[in-house]
């Protein structure tokens, strides 16, 4: 059914990304920026799982991203772990964070979910900001890039080596994401986005699905954050700030929420656009903002979402999103009793 | 006709601020019957259904299903226990196809909805057969791959009925299944409701405005007015009831029966 264009996009994008170390110099973009795009995309995809598929506004996902960065950074700095261990520990830190805040978020919907996400995100931000002795506080925290840690093979990856490692993780994540959203679980998430009351009246505890979606989302963001930390050898509190969450959400909407490749497109425009424009002017935010407005006006479902809709293959639209914006008593009923 | 109560409401009340939407409503639905709830606009019929199905919990009173108290049981669990329901405004997944709308409930019943692993070929075949069976029952097979939003209002209602059947309930609650439908579509729904009872052996509790339909379908009728029970009885008793004649707008219809 929708294999035609999707498979074409997949093959094209992967080839393009594989050639990026050779192509990016042509537009005067450092490969580390493309690397950043991929990791930013993991965070955007994690936001997309909640926003585009489940219908929840993820305004705190930067905290999970940052937990990944700090989780990796702190374990490198204080426990001298290798690259793979740091990645796993960073990811685990984000998952742990979600296990703590998830139970509170799971009953919220719409704007209340968004606001509580911001609040929890800011808690993590302030912890990183205040715990100067451990995290370096406002100044951030440097740490060395660890060696890889595969079978005593003491090698540290740089430049395109690091990029290709990221690319492997990225492609694996995209595949996993695709399998997830097309699985029975993922289809139930989409159903929750469209009409949660009906999902419950089909005998499914929607909160359980939302909780697991939050955990998966946080894990993906954490994975991206951990690698992002090791890309920059640096962690800083603003990574967890709600503005950062907003940038992830923006990239999702820009590219096309509820699509597999939308977050990559949105993140690429955002990160590369920022890199190029900020080399000319300090007012890059104005230009990014204008670009965003133009895209939203020209592509109401995001760039990719609108293009796919034209070909009749868009899996989702945002039309029913308002319906989920306030909490229905059918959902609230659970925790009164 | 069985005499055990499949669903029982005891003195159920629900208030919205000062509005007593439901006030001490008691009712028993015998297993294997078609039971109707009627009453003028704003009588509290939907509120009562919401309290019975756990859309929200009643402020007073108790609800029993198959002998078990379910007053504060989460709505999704009531579905697991064998309740199904439709809404006054059809509650569907508008962007999904008719097939996918029904398939979600079938997967739910089969315990497959939470899985990240796709169903095996064998499981999938069983699921598809079940979806076809349900769509066949409501006569929507030809719309299988169409988004429900594109269907007529009547077909959307039929799709919603198929969805509420997908979890294999013993009791279905139908809130005004014929509201806003043309005559021909009404006939389709009526025959489907008969089928629920005659062919599937289900117990049906439904809300309906159209008196002719109610008197023709139901074995037992409960009349609500301003949140309270005004009368209860068989169609002939209700048709002869003075208080119902006075309160109910469909006076003329009653006289014709
Ligand atoms: N969520 C709510 N908040 C406030 N008042 C409500 C709410 N739901 C229902 N009501 C009020 O409770 C009363 C009963 O409403 P209900 O919808 O149950 O009536 P109904 O018998 O289903 O009417 P209709 O035939 O129009 O569907 C009405 O006065 C209505 O305005
Ligand atoms: Mg009503």
Coordinates of C-alpha atoms and ligand atoms in Angstrom, one line a residue:
Chain A
X1 CA 0.0 0.0 0.0
X2 CA 2.3 2.8 1.2
X3 CA 5.5 0.9 0.5
X4 CA 6.2 2.8 -2.7
X5 CA 7.2 6.3 -1.6
X6 CA 8.2 5.2 1.9
X7 CA 10.8 2.7 0.7
X8 CA 12.1 5.2 -1.8
X9 CA 12.5 7.9 0.9
X10 CA 14.2 5.4 3.2
X11 CA 16.8 4.3 0.7
X12 CA 17.4 7.8 -0.6
X13 CA 17.9 9.2 2.9
X14 CA 20.2 6.5 4.1
X15 CA 22.4 6.9 1.0
X16 CA 22.5 10.6 1.5
X17 CA 23.4 10.3 5.2
X18 CA 26.1 7.7 4.4
X19 CA 27.7 10.2 1.9
X20 CA 27.3 13.2 4.3
X21 CA 31.0 13.3 5.3
X22 CA 31.7 13.9 1.6
X23 CA 28.7 16.1 0.8
X24 CA 28.6 18.4 3.8
X25 CA 31.9 20.3 3.0
X26 CA 30.2 21.3 -0.3
X27 CA 27.7 23.5 1.7
X28 CA 30.4 24.5 4.2
X29 CA 28.8 22.5 7.0
X30 CA 31.0 20.5 9.4
X31 CA 30.3 16.8 9.7
X32 CA 29.8 17.4 13.5
X33 CA 26.8 19.5 12.6
X34 CA 25.3 16.7 10.6
X35 CA 26.1 14.4 13.5
X36 CA 24.3 16.8 15.7
X37 CA 21.3 16.7 13.3
X38 CA 21.0 12.9 13.8
X39 CA 21.1 13.1 17.6
X40 CA 18.7 16.1 17.6
X41 CA 16.5 13.9 15.5
X42 CA 16.5 11.1 18.1
X43 CA 15.1 13.6 20.5
X44 CA 12.6 14.9 18.0
X45 CA 11.5 11.4 17.2
X46 CA 11.0 10.8 20.9
X47 CA 8.8 13.9 21.0
X48 CA 7.0 12.7 17.9
X49 CA 6.0 9.4 19.5
X50 CA 4.1 11.4 22.1
X51 CA 2.9 14.3 20.0
X52 CA 2.4 12.8 16.6
X53 CA 1.2 9.3 17.5
X54 CA -0.2 9.5 21.1
X55 CA -1.5 13.1 20.9
X56 CA 0.4 14.4 24.0
X57 CA 2.4 17.7 24.0
X58 CA 5.9 16.7 25.1
X59 CA 7.2 19.9 26.5
X60 CA 9.7 18.2 28.9
X61 CA 11.5 15.9 26.6
X62 CA 14.7 18.0 26.7
X63 CA 15.0 16.8 30.3
X64 CA 15.3 13.2 29.2
X65 CA 17.7 14.3 26.5
X66 CA 19.8 16.1 29.1
X67 CA 19.5 13.2 31.5
X68 CA 21.2 11.2 28.8
X69 CA 23.9 13.8 28.4
X70 CA 24.6 14.1 32.1
X71 CA 24.2 10.4 32.7
X72 CA 26.9 9.7 30.2
X73 CA 29.0 12.7 31.2
X74 CA 29.0 12.1 34.9
X75 CA 29.7 8.4 34.5
X76 CA 32.7 9.2 32.3
X77 CA 33.9 11.9 34.6
X78 CA 33.5 10.1 37.9
X79 CA 33.6 6.4 37.0
X80 CA 35.8 6.5 33.8
X81 CA 33.4 4.2 31.9
X82 CA 34.0 3.4 28.2
X83 CA 31.9 4.7 25.3
X84 CA 29.3 1.9 25.2
X85 CA 28.9 1.9 29.0
X86 CA 28.4 5.7 29.0
X87 CA 25.8 5.4 26.3
X88 CA 23.9 2.7 28.2
X89 CA 24.2 4.6 31.5
X90 CA 23.0 7.9 29.9
X91 CA 20.0 6.1 28.3
X92 CA 19.2 4.3 31.6
X93 CA 19.3 7.7 33.5
X94 CA 16.6 9.0 31.1
X95 CA 14.5 5.9 31.5
X96 CA 14.9 6.2 35.3
X97 CA 13.8 9.8 35.1
X98 CA 10.7 8.8 33.2
X99 CA 9.9 6.0 35.7
X100 CA 9.9 8.7 38.4
X101 CA 7.8 11.4 36.6
X102 CA 5.8 9.0 34.4
X103 CA 3.2 8.0 37.0
X104 CA 2.4 11.7 37.5
X105 CA 2.2 12.5 33.8
X106 CA 0.2 9.4 32.8
X107 CA -3.2 10.7 33.9
X108 CA -2.8 14.2 32.3
X109 CA -3.9 15.1 28.9
X110 CA -3.6 18.0 26.6
X111 CA -2.4 21.3 28.0
X112 CA -2.2 19.8 31.5
X113 CA 0.2 17.2 30.3
X114 CA 2.3 19.9 28.6
X115 CA 2.5 22.1 31.7
X116 CA 3.4 19.3 34.0
X117 CA 6.0 18.1 31.6
X118 CA 7.5 21.6 31.6
X119 CA 7.4 21.7 35.4
X120 CA 9.2 18.3 35.7
X121 CA 11.7 19.3 33.0
X122 CA 12.6 22.5 34.9
X123 CA 13.2 20.5 38.1
X124 CA 15.9 18.5 36.3
X125 CA 17.2 21.7 34.8
X126 CA 17.5 23.3 38.2
X127 CA 19.2 20.3 39.7
X128 CA 21.9 20.5 37.0
X129 CA 22.1 24.2 37.4
X130 CA 22.4 24.2 41.2
X131 CA 24.5 21.2 41.9
X132 CA 27.6 23.1 40.9
X133 CA 30.0 20.8 42.8
X134 CA 29.0 17.8 40.7
X135 CA 27.7 19.1 37.5
X136 CA 29.6 22.3 37.1
X137 CA 26.4 24.3 37.3
X138 CA 25.8 27.1 34.9
X139 CA 29.3 26.7 33.3
X140 CA 28.6 23.2 32.3
X141 CA 30.9 20.2 32.6
X142 CA 33.7 19.0 30.4
X143 CA 34.7 15.4 30.1
X144 CA 36.9 13.4 27.8
X145 CA 35.6 11.3 25.0
X146 CA 36.0 7.7 26.2
X147 CA 37.4 4.8 24.1
X148 CA 34.9 2.6 22.4
X149 CA 35.0 -0.4 24.7
X150 CA 34.5 -3.2 22.2
X151 CA 36.6 -6.2 23.1
X152 CA 39.7 -4.5 24.6
X153 CA 39.9 -2.5 21.3
X154 CA 41.2 0.8 22.7
X155 CA 40.1 3.2 20.1
X156 CA 38.4 6.6 20.4
X157 CA 36.3 7.7 17.5
X158 CA 36.5 11.1 16.0
X159 CA 35.1 13.0 13.1
X160 CA 33.5 10.7 10.5
X161 CA 34.3 7.7 12.7
X162 CA 32.0 9.1 15.4
X163 CA 29.5 10.1 12.7
X164 CA 29.2 6.6 11.2
X165 CA 28.7 5.1 14.6
X166 CA 26.0 7.6 15.2
X167 CA 24.5 6.8 11.8
X168 CA 24.3 3.1 12.7
X169 CA 22.5 3.9 16.0
X170 CA 20.3 6.3 14.1
X171 CA 19.2 3.9 11.4
X172 CA 18.6 1.2 14.0
X173 CA 16.5 3.6 15.9
X174 CA 14.5 4.6 12.8
X175 CA 13.8 0.9 12.0
X176 CA 12.8 0.2 15.6
X177 CA 10.6 3.3 15.6
X178 CA 8.9 2.2 12.4
X179 CA 8.3 -1.3 13.7
X180 CA 7.0 0.1 17.0
X181 CA 4.4 2.5 15.4
X182 CA 3.2 -0.2 13.0
X183 CA 2.9 -2.8 15.8
X184 CA -0.4 -3.4 17.6
X185 CA 0.9 -1.2 20.4
X186 CA 1.7 1.7 18.1
X187 CA -1.7 1.4 16.4
X188 CA -3.3 1.6 19.8
X189 CA -1.3 4.8 20.5
X190 CA -2.7 6.3 17.3
X191 CA -6.2 5.3 18.3
X192 CA -5.7 7.0 21.7
X193 CA -4.7 10.2 19.8
X194 CA -7.9 10.0 17.8
X195 CA -10.3 9.0 20.4
X196 CA -9.1 7.9 23.8
X197 CA -12.6 7.4 25.2
X198 CA -13.3 4.8 22.5
X199 CA -10.1 3.0 23.2
X200 CA -11.1 2.6 26.8
X201 CA -14.6 1.5 25.7
X202 CA -12.8 -1.2 23.7
X203 CA -11.5 -2.6 27.0
X204 CA -8.1 -1.1 27.0
X205 CA -6.5 0.8 29.9
X206 CA -5.2 3.7 27.9
X207 CA -3.1 5.0 30.8
X208 CA -1.0 1.9 30.6
X209 CA -0.2 2.6 26.9
X210 CA 0.5 6.2 27.6
X211 CA 2.9 5.2 30.4
X212 CA 4.9 2.9 28.2
X213 CA 4.9 5.5 25.4
X214 CA 6.5 8.0 27.9
X215 CA 9.1 5.4 28.9
X216 CA 10.0 4.6 25.3
X217 CA 10.1 8.3 24.4
X218 CA 12.4 9.1 27.3
X219 CA 14.7 6.2 26.4
X220 CA 15.1 7.4 22.8
X221 CA 15.7 11.0 24.0
X222 CA 18.3 9.7 26.5
X223 CA 20.1 7.7 23.9
X224 CA 20.3 10.8 21.7
X225 CA 21.4 12.9 24.6
X226 CA 24.1 10.5 25.7
X227 CA 25.7 10.4 22.2
X228 CA 25.2 14.2 22.0
X229 CA 27.2 14.6 25.2
X230 CA 30.1 12.6 23.9
X231 CA 29.9 14.4 20.5
X232 CA 30.6 17.7 22.3
X233 CA 32.5 16.3 25.3
X234 CA 30.3 18.7 27.3
X235 CA 27.1 18.9 29.2
X236 CA 25.3 22.1 30.2
X237 CA 22.0 22.8 32.0
X238 CA 20.3 24.7 29.2
X239 CA 20.1 21.3 27.4
X240 CA 17.3 20.4 29.8
X241 CA 15.5 23.8 29.7
X242 CA 12.0 23.9 28.4
X243 CA 13.1 26.1 25.5
X244 CA 15.1 23.1 24.3
X245 CA 12.0 20.9 24.5
X246 CA 10.2 23.5 22.5
X247 CA 12.9 23.3 19.8
X248 CA 12.4 19.5 19.6
X249 CA 8.6 20.0 19.3
X250 CA 9.2 22.7 16.7
X251 CA 11.3 20.4 14.6
X252 CA 8.7 17.7 14.7
X253 CA 5.9 20.1 13.6
X254 CA 8.2 21.6 10.9
X255 CA 9.0 18.2 9.4
X256 CA 5.7 16.6 9.9
X257 CA 4.4 15.1 13.2
X258 CA 3.1 11.5 13.0
X259 CA 5.5 10.6 10.2
X260 CA 8.6 8.5 10.4
X261 CA 11.0 10.9 8.6
X262 CA 9.4 14.2 9.5
X263 CA 11.6 14.7 12.6
X264 CA 14.8 14.2 10.6
X265 CA 13.7 16.8 8.0
X266 CA 12.6 19.3 10.7
X267 CA 15.8 18.8 12.7
X268 CA 18.0 19.1 9.6
X269 CA 16.3 22.4 8.7
X270 CA 16.5 23.6 12.3
X271 CA 20.1 22.6 13.1
X272 CA 21.7 23.3 9.8
X273 CA 19.7 26.4 9.3
X274 CA 20.8 27.7 12.6
X275 CA 24.4 26.9 11.9
X276 CA 24.4 28.6 8.5
X277 CA 22.3 31.7 9.5
X278 CA 24.1 32.2 12.8
X279 CA 27.4 32.5 10.9
X280 CA 26.0 35.6 9.3
X281 CA 24.0 37.2 12.0
X282 CA 23.2 36.9 15.7
X283 CA 19.6 37.3 14.9
X284 CA 19.3 33.7 13.7
X285 CA 16.3 33.1 15.9
X286 CA 14.2 35.6 14.0
X287 CA 15.0 33.9 10.7
X288 CA 14.3 30.4 12.1
X289 CA 11.1 31.8 13.5
X290 CA 10.1 33.3 10.2
X291 CA 11.0 30.0 8.4
X292 CA 8.8 28.2 10.9
X293 CA 5.9 30.5 10.4
X294 CA 6.3 30.2 6.6
X295 CA 6.4 26.4 6.8
X296 CA 3.3 26.2 9.1
X297 CA 1.4 28.4 6.7
X298 CA 2.6 26.6 3.6
X299 CA 2.6 23.1 5.0
X300 CA -0.2 22.7 7.7
X301 CA 0.8 19.1 8.4
X302 CA 4.5 19.9 8.4
X303 CA 6.6 19.6 5.3
X304 CA 6.7 15.9 5.0
X305 CA 3.2 15.4 6.3
X306 CA 1.7 17.7 3.7
X307 CA 3.7 16.2 0.9
X308 CA 2.6 12.7 1.9
X309 CA -1.0 13.9 2.3
X310 CA -0.9 15.0 -1.3
X311 CA 0.2 11.6 -2.4
X312 CA -2.6 10.1 -0.3
X313 CA -0.3 8.2 2.0
X314 CA -0.2 10.4 5.1
X315 CA -0.9 8.0 7.9
X316 CA -2.2 10.8 10.2
X317 CA -3.4 14.3 10.4
X318 CA -3.8 16.7 13.3
X319 CA -7.4 17.4 12.8
X320 CA -8.7 15.5 15.8
X321 CA -6.0 16.8 18.1
X322 CA -8.2 19.5 19.6
X323 CA -10.6 16.8 20.7
X324 CA -7.9 15.5 23.1
X325 CA -6.9 18.9 24.4
X326 CA -9.0 18.7 27.5
X327 CA -9.4 15.8 29.8
X328 CA -12.5 13.7 29.4
X329 CA -14.3 12.4 32.5
X330 CA -14.1 8.9 31.0
X331 CA -10.4 9.1 31.4
X332 CA -10.4 11.1 34.6
X333 CA -12.9 8.6 36.2
X334 CA -10.0 6.2 36.9
X335 CA -8.4 8.1 39.7
X336 CA -11.4 9.4 41.6
X337 CA -12.2 5.9 42.8
Chain B
X1 CA -36.9 -15.5 29.1
X2 CA -34.3 -15.6 31.8
X3 CA -35.1 -13.9 35.1
X4 CA -31.6 -13.1 36.4
X5 CA -30.6 -9.5 36.3
X6 CA -27.6 -8.9 34.1
X7 CA -27.4 -5.2 35.0
X8 CA -28.9 -3.6 38.1
X9 CA -28.9 0.0 39.1
X10 CA -29.8 0.9 42.7
X11 CA -30.9 4.5 43.5
X12 CA -28.3 5.9 41.1
X13 CA -27.9 9.7 41.3
X14 CA -25.6 12.1 39.5
X15 CA -25.5 15.9 40.0
X16 CA -23.9 18.6 37.9
X17 CA -23.6 21.5 40.3
X18 CA -27.3 22.2 41.1
X19 CA -28.6 20.1 38.2
X20 CA -30.0 16.7 39.4
X21 CA -29.4 15.0 36.1
X22 CA -30.2 11.6 37.7
X23 CA -32.0 11.2 40.9
X24 CA -32.4 7.8 42.6
X25 CA -32.8 5.8 39.4
X26 CA -33.2 2.1 40.0
X27 CA -33.5 -0.4 37.2
X28 CA -32.9 -4.0 36.4
X29 CA -32.2 -5.4 33.0
X30 CA -33.0 -9.1 32.8
X31 CA -30.6 -11.3 30.8
X32 CA -31.6 -11.9 27.3
X33 CA -34.1 -9.0 27.0
X34 CA -34.3 -5.8 25.0
X35 CA -34.9 -3.0 27.5
X36 CA -35.5 0.7 26.5
X37 CA -35.0 3.9 28.3
X38 CA -37.1 6.8 27.1
X39 CA -37.8 10.3 28.2
X40 CA -37.9 13.9 26.9
X41 CA -34.8 15.9 26.1
X42 CA -32.6 16.5 29.2
X43 CA -34.4 13.7 31.2
X44 CA -31.0 12.3 32.2
X45 CA -30.9 9.3 29.9
X46 CA -27.3 9.8 28.7
X47 CA -26.2 10.7 32.2
X48 CA -27.7 7.4 33.4
X49 CA -25.9 5.5 30.7
X50 CA -22.6 7.3 31.6
X51 CA -23.0 6.3 35.2
X52 CA -23.8 2.7 34.2
X53 CA -20.8 2.4 31.9
X54 CA -18.3 4.2 34.0
X55 CA -17.9 7.2 31.8
X56 CA -18.1 8.9 35.2
X57 CA -19.1 7.4 38.6
X58 CA -22.5 8.1 40.2
X59 CA -22.6 10.5 43.2
X60 CA -25.0 8.1 45.0
X61 CA -26.2 4.6 44.5
X62 CA -24.7 1.4 43.2
X63 CA -24.4 -0.5 40.0
X64 CA -24.1 -4.2 39.6
X65 CA -23.2 -6.3 36.5
X66 CA -23.7 -10.0 36.5
X67 CA -24.1 -9.9 40.3
X68 CA -20.8 -8.1 40.9
X69 CA -20.7 -4.5 42.1
X70 CA -19.1 -2.2 39.5
X71 CA -20.1 1.2 40.8
X72 CA -16.5 2.4 40.8
X73 CA -14.9 0.0 38.3
X74 CA -12.9 1.7 35.6
X75 CA -14.8 1.8 32.3
X76 CA -12.2 -0.3 30.3
X77 CA -12.5 -3.1 32.9
X78 CA -16.3 -3.1 32.5
X79 CA -15.7 -3.8 28.8
X80 CA -13.5 -6.7 29.8
X81 CA -16.3 -8.0 32.0
X82 CA -18.7 -8.1 29.1
X83 CA -20.3 -4.6 28.6
X84 CA -20.3 -2.8 25.3
X85 CA -21.6 0.7 24.5
X86 CA -22.3 3.2 21.8
X87 CA -22.6 7.0 22.2
X88 CA -25.2 9.5 21.2
X89 CA -22.6 11.0 18.9
X90 CA -20.8 8.1 17.4
X91 CA -17.5 7.5 19.1
X92 CA -15.2 6.2 16.4
X93 CA -11.7 6.7 15.1
X94 CA -12.5 9.0 12.2
X95 CA -9.3 8.8 10.3
X96 CA -8.9 5.1 10.5
X97 CA -10.6 2.7 8.0
X98 CA -13.7 0.8 9.0
X99 CA -11.5 -2.3 9.2
X100 CA -9.0 -0.7 11.5
X101 CA -11.7 0.7 13.7
X102 CA -13.1 -2.8 14.3
X103 CA -9.8 -4.5 14.3
X104 CA -8.6 -2.6 17.4
X105 CA -11.4 -4.0 19.5
X106 CA -10.8 -7.5 18.1
X107 CA -7.1 -7.2 19.0
X108 CA -8.1 -5.9 22.5
X109 CA -10.4 -9.0 23.1
X110 CA -7.6 -11.3 21.9
X111 CA -5.1 -9.7 24.3
X112 CA -2.9 -8.5 21.4
X113 CA -3.3 -4.7 21.6
X114 CA -0.4 -4.1 23.9
X115 CA 2.1 -6.1 21.9
X116 CA 5.1 -4.7 20.1
X117 CA 5.4 -7.9 18.1
X118 CA 3.0 -8.2 15.1
X119 CA 0.5 -11.0 15.3
X120 CA 1.6 -14.3 13.8
X121 CA 0.1 -15.3 10.4
X122 CA -2.3 -17.6 12.1
X123 CA -3.4 -15.0 14.7
X124 CA -3.8 -12.5 12.0
X125 CA -6.0 -14.8 10.0
X126 CA -8.2 -15.4 13.0
X127 CA -8.4 -11.6 13.6
X128 CA -9.3 -10.9 10.0
X129 CA -12.0 -13.5 10.0
X130 CA -13.5 -12.0 13.2
X131 CA -13.4 -8.5 11.6
X132 CA -15.2 -9.8 8.5
X133 CA -17.8 -11.5 10.7
X134 CA -18.5 -8.3 12.6
X135 CA -18.6 -6.2 9.4
X136 CA -20.9 -8.8 7.8
X137 CA -23.2 -8.6 10.8
X138 CA -23.7 -4.8 10.3
X139 CA -23.4 -5.1 6.5
X140 CA -20.4 -2.8 6.1
X141 CA -18.0 -5.2 4.3
X142 CA -18.1 -3.1 1.2
X143 CA -16.7 -0.1 3.1
X144 CA -14.0 -2.1 4.8
X145 CA -11.0 -0.1 3.5
X146 CA -12.7 3.4 3.7
X147 CA -11.9 5.9 6.4
X148 CA -15.0 6.0 8.7
X149 CA -15.2 9.8 8.4
X150 CA -16.2 9.3 4.8
X151 CA -19.2 7.1 5.6
X152 CA -22.8 8.3 6.1
X153 CA -24.0 9.0 9.6
X154 CA -26.0 5.8 9.6
X155 CA -23.0 3.7 8.5
X156 CA -20.9 5.4 11.1
X157 CA -23.4 4.2 13.7
X158 CA -23.3 0.7 12.3
X159 CA -19.5 0.8 12.5
X160 CA -19.7 1.9 16.1
X161 CA -22.1 -1.0 16.9
X162 CA -19.6 -3.4 15.2
X163 CA -16.9 -1.9 17.4
X164 CA -18.9 -2.3 20.5
X165 CA -19.5 -6.0 19.5
X166 CA -15.8 -6.6 18.8
X167 CA -15.1 -7.1 22.5
X168 CA -17.8 -9.9 22.6
X169 CA -20.0 -8.3 25.2
X170 CA -23.0 -9.9 26.9
X171 CA -24.8 -6.5 27.3
X172 CA -24.8 -3.6 24.9
X173 CA -25.9 -0.1 25.8
X174 CA -27.0 1.9 22.8
X175 CA -27.5 5.7 23.3
X176 CA -30.0 6.9 20.7
X177 CA -28.8 4.5 17.9
X178 CA -31.3 6.0 15.5
X179 CA -30.9 9.7 16.3
X180 CA -30.6 11.9 13.2
X181 CA -31.0 9.1 10.7
X182 CA -33.2 8.9 7.6
X183 CA -36.1 6.4 7.6
X184 CA -34.2 3.8 5.5
X185 CA -31.2 4.0 7.7
X186 CA -33.4 3.6 10.8
X187 CA -34.7 0.3 9.4
X188 CA -31.2 -1.0 9.0
X189 CA -30.4 -0.2 12.7
X190 CA -33.6 -1.7 13.9
X191 CA -32.9 -5.0 12.1
X192 CA -29.4 -4.9 13.5
X193 CA -30.7 -4.4 17.1
X194 CA -33.1 -7.3 16.5
X195 CA -30.2 -9.3 15.4
X196 CA -28.2 -8.5 18.5
X197 CA -31.0 -10.1 20.5
X198 CA -32.3 -12.9 18.2
X199 CA -29.1 -14.0 16.5
X200 CA -26.4 -13.2 19.0
X201 CA -28.5 -13.7 22.1
X202 CA -27.3 -10.4 23.7
X203 CA -29.0 -8.3 26.3
X204 CA -29.7 -4.8 25.0
X205 CA -30.4 -1.6 26.8
X206 CA -31.1 1.3 24.6
X207 CA -32.2 4.9 24.6
X208 CA -34.6 6.0 21.9
X209 CA -36.9 8.9 21.2
X210 CA -38.9 7.3 18.4
X211 CA -41.9 5.8 20.2
X212 CA -42.9 3.6 17.4
X213 CA -39.4 2.0 17.4
X214 CA -39.4 1.6 21.2
X215 CA -42.8 0.0 21.4
X216 CA -41.9 -2.4 18.6
X217 CA -38.5 -3.4 19.9
X218 CA -38.5 -3.4 23.6
X219 CA -39.9 -6.0 26.0
X220 CA -39.5 -3.6 28.9
X221 CA -39.5 0.2 29.0
X222 CA -38.3 2.6 31.7
X223 CA -39.5 6.2 31.3
X224 CA -37.3 9.0 32.8
X225 CA -38.4 12.5 33.3
X226 CA -36.3 15.2 34.9
X227 CA -33.9 12.7 36.3
X228 CA -36.4 10.5 37.9
X229 CA -38.3 7.3 36.9
X230 CA -41.7 8.2 35.8
X231 CA -42.9 4.8 34.9
X232 CA -41.8 1.3 34.0
X233 CA -43.5 -1.6 32.3
X234 CA -44.2 -3.5 29.1
X235 CA -44.9 -1.6 25.9
X236 CA -48.7 -2.0 26.4
X237 CA -48.5 -0.8 30.0
X238 CA -46.4 2.2 29.0
X239 CA -48.7 3.1 26.0
X240 CA -51.6 3.1 28.4
X241 CA -49.9 5.1 31.2
X242 CA -51.5 8.5 31.8
X243 CA -48.4 10.1 33.4
X244 CA -46.3 9.0 30.4
X245 CA -48.9 10.4 28.0
X246 CA -48.8 13.8 29.8
X247 CA -45.1 14.0 30.2
X248 CA -43.9 12.6 27.0
X249 CA -43.8 14.7 23.8
X250 CA -44.7 11.8 21.6
X251 CA -48.3 11.8 22.8
X252 CA -49.9 11.5 19.4
X253 CA -47.7 8.5 18.6
X254 CA -48.8 6.8 21.8
X255 CA -52.4 7.2 20.9
X256 CA -51.9 5.6 17.5
X257 CA -50.5 2.4 19.0
Ligands
LIG1 N1 -21.4 17.2 31.8 C1 -22.5 17.9 32.2 N2 -22.3 19.1 32.9 C2 -23.4 19.8 33.3 N3 -24.7 19.4 33.1 C3 -24.9 18.3 32.4 C4 -23.8 17.5 31.9 N4 -24.3 16.4 31.3 C5 -25.7 16.5 31.3 N5 -26.0 17.7 32.0 C6 -27.4 18.1 32.3 O1 -28.1 17.0 32.9 C7 -29.4 16.9 32.4 C8 -29.6 15.6 31.7 O2 -28.8 15.5 30.5 P1 -28.7 14.2 29.6 O3 -27.7 14.5 28.6 O4 -28.4 13.0 30.5 O5 -30.2 14.1 29.1 P2 -30.8 13.1 27.9 O6 -32.0 12.5 28.5 O7 -29.7 12.2 27.4 O8 -31.2 14.2 26.8 P3 -31.2 14.0 25.2 O9 -32.5 13.3 24.9 O10 -31.2 15.4 24.8 O11 -30.0 13.3 24.8 C9 -29.5 18.1 31.4 O12 -30.2 19.1 32.1 C10 -28.1 18.4 31.0 O13 -28.0 19.8 30.7
LIG2 MG1 -28.8 11.9 25.6

